[in-house]
mmCIF file of C-alpha atoms in Angstrom:
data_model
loop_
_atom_site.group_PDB
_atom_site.id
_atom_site.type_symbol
_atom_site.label_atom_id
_atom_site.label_comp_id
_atom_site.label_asym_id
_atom_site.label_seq_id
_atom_site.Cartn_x
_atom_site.Cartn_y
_atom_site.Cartn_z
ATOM 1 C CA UNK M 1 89.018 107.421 93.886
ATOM 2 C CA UNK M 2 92.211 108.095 96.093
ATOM 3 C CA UNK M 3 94.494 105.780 98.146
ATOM 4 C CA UNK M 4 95.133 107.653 101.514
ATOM 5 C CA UNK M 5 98.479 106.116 102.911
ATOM 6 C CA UNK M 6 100.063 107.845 106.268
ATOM 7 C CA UNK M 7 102.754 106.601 107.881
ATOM 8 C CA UNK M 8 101.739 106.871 111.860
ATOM 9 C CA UNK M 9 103.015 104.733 114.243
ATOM 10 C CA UNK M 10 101.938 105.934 117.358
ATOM 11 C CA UNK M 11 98.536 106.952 116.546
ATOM 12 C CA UNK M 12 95.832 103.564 117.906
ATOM 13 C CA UNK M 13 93.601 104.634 115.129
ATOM 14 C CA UNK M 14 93.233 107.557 112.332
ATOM 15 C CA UNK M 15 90.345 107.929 109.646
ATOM 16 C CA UNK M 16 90.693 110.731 106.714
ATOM 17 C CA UNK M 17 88.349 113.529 105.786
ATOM 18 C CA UNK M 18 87.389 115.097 102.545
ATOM 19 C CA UNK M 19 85.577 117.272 101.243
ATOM 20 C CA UNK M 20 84.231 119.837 98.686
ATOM 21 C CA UNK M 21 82.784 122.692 99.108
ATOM 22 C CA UNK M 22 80.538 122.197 102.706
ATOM 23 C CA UNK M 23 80.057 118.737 102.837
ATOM 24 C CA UNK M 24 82.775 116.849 104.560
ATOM 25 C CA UNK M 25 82.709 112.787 104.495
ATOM 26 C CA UNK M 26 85.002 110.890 107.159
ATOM 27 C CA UNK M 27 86.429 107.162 106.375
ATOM 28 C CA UNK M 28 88.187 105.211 109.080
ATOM 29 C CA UNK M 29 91.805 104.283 107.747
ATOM 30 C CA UNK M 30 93.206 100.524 108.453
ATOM 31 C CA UNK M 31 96.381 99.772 109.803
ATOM 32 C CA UNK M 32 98.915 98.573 107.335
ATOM 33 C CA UNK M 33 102.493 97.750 109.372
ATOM 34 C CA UNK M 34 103.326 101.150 111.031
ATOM 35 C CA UNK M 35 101.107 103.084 108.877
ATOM 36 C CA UNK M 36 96.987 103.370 107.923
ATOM 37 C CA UNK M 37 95.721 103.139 104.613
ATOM 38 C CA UNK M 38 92.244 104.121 103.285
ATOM 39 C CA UNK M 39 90.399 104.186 99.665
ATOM 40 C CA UNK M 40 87.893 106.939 99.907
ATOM 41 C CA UNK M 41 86.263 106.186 96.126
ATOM 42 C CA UNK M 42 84.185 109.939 96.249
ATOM 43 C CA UNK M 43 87.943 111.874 96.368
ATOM 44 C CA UNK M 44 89.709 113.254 93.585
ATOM 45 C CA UNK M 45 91.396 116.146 91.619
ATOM 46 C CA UNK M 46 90.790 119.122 94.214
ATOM 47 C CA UNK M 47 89.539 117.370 97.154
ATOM 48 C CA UNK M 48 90.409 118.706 100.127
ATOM 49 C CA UNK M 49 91.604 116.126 102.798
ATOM 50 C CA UNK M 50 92.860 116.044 106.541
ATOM 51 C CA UNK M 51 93.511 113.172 109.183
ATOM 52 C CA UNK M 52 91.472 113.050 111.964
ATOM 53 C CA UNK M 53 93.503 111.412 114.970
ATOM 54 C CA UNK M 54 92.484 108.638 117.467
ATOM 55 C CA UNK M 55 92.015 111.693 120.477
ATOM 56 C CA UNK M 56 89.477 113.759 117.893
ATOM 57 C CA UNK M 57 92.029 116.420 116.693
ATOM 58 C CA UNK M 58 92.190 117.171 112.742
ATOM 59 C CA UNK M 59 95.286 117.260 111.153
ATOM 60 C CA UNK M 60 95.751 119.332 108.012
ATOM 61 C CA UNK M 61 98.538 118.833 106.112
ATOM 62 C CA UNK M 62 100.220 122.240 104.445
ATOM 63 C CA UNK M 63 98.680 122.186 100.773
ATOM 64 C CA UNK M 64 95.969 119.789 101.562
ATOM 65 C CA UNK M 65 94.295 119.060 98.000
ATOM 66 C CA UNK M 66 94.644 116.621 96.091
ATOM 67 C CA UNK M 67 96.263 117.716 92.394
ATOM 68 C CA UNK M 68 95.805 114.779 89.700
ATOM 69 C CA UNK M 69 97.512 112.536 92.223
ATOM 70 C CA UNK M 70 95.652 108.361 92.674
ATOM 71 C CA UNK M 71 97.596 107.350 95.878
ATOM 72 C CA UNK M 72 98.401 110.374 98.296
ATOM 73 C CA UNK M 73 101.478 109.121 101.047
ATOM 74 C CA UNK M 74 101.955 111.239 104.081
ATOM 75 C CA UNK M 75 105.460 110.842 105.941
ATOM 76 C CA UNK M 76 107.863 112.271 107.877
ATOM 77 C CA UNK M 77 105.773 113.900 110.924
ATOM 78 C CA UNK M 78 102.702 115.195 109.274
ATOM 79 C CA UNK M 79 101.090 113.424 112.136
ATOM 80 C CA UNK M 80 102.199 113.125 115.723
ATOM 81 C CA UNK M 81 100.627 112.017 119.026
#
């Protein structure tokens, strides 16, 4: 599995998708201080991932699969309100 962790203050909520292939699986994301975090346990190598924000938007991040990586840390205005 992966540990999503985006740094988001002014989003109210946020949940993360991935997928493979077609199928697509969404996972609310808990706050943790200014930020959300999420484990999504069916992720891994070459998942593809994006954020879906608290007004129903999807946010992809440039280079959005996950490469070998266990904890995958978005900062620095990936996401914005």
């Amino acid at each position: 599995g992966v540990e999503f962790r985006v740094w988001a203050p002014r989003q109210e909520r946020l949940a993360v998708r991935v997928g493979r292939g077609s199928v697509w699986e969404e996972q609310p994301m808990r706050r943790d201080g200014e930020g959300f975090v999420a484990r999504v346990a069916s992720a891994g190598h070459g998942t593809r991932y994006g954020y879906v924000l608290a007004d129903g938007r999807v946010a992809i991040p440039a280079g959005s699969r996950i490469i070998g990586a266990v904890t995958m840390v978005e900062r620095g205005g990936k996401i914005k309100d």
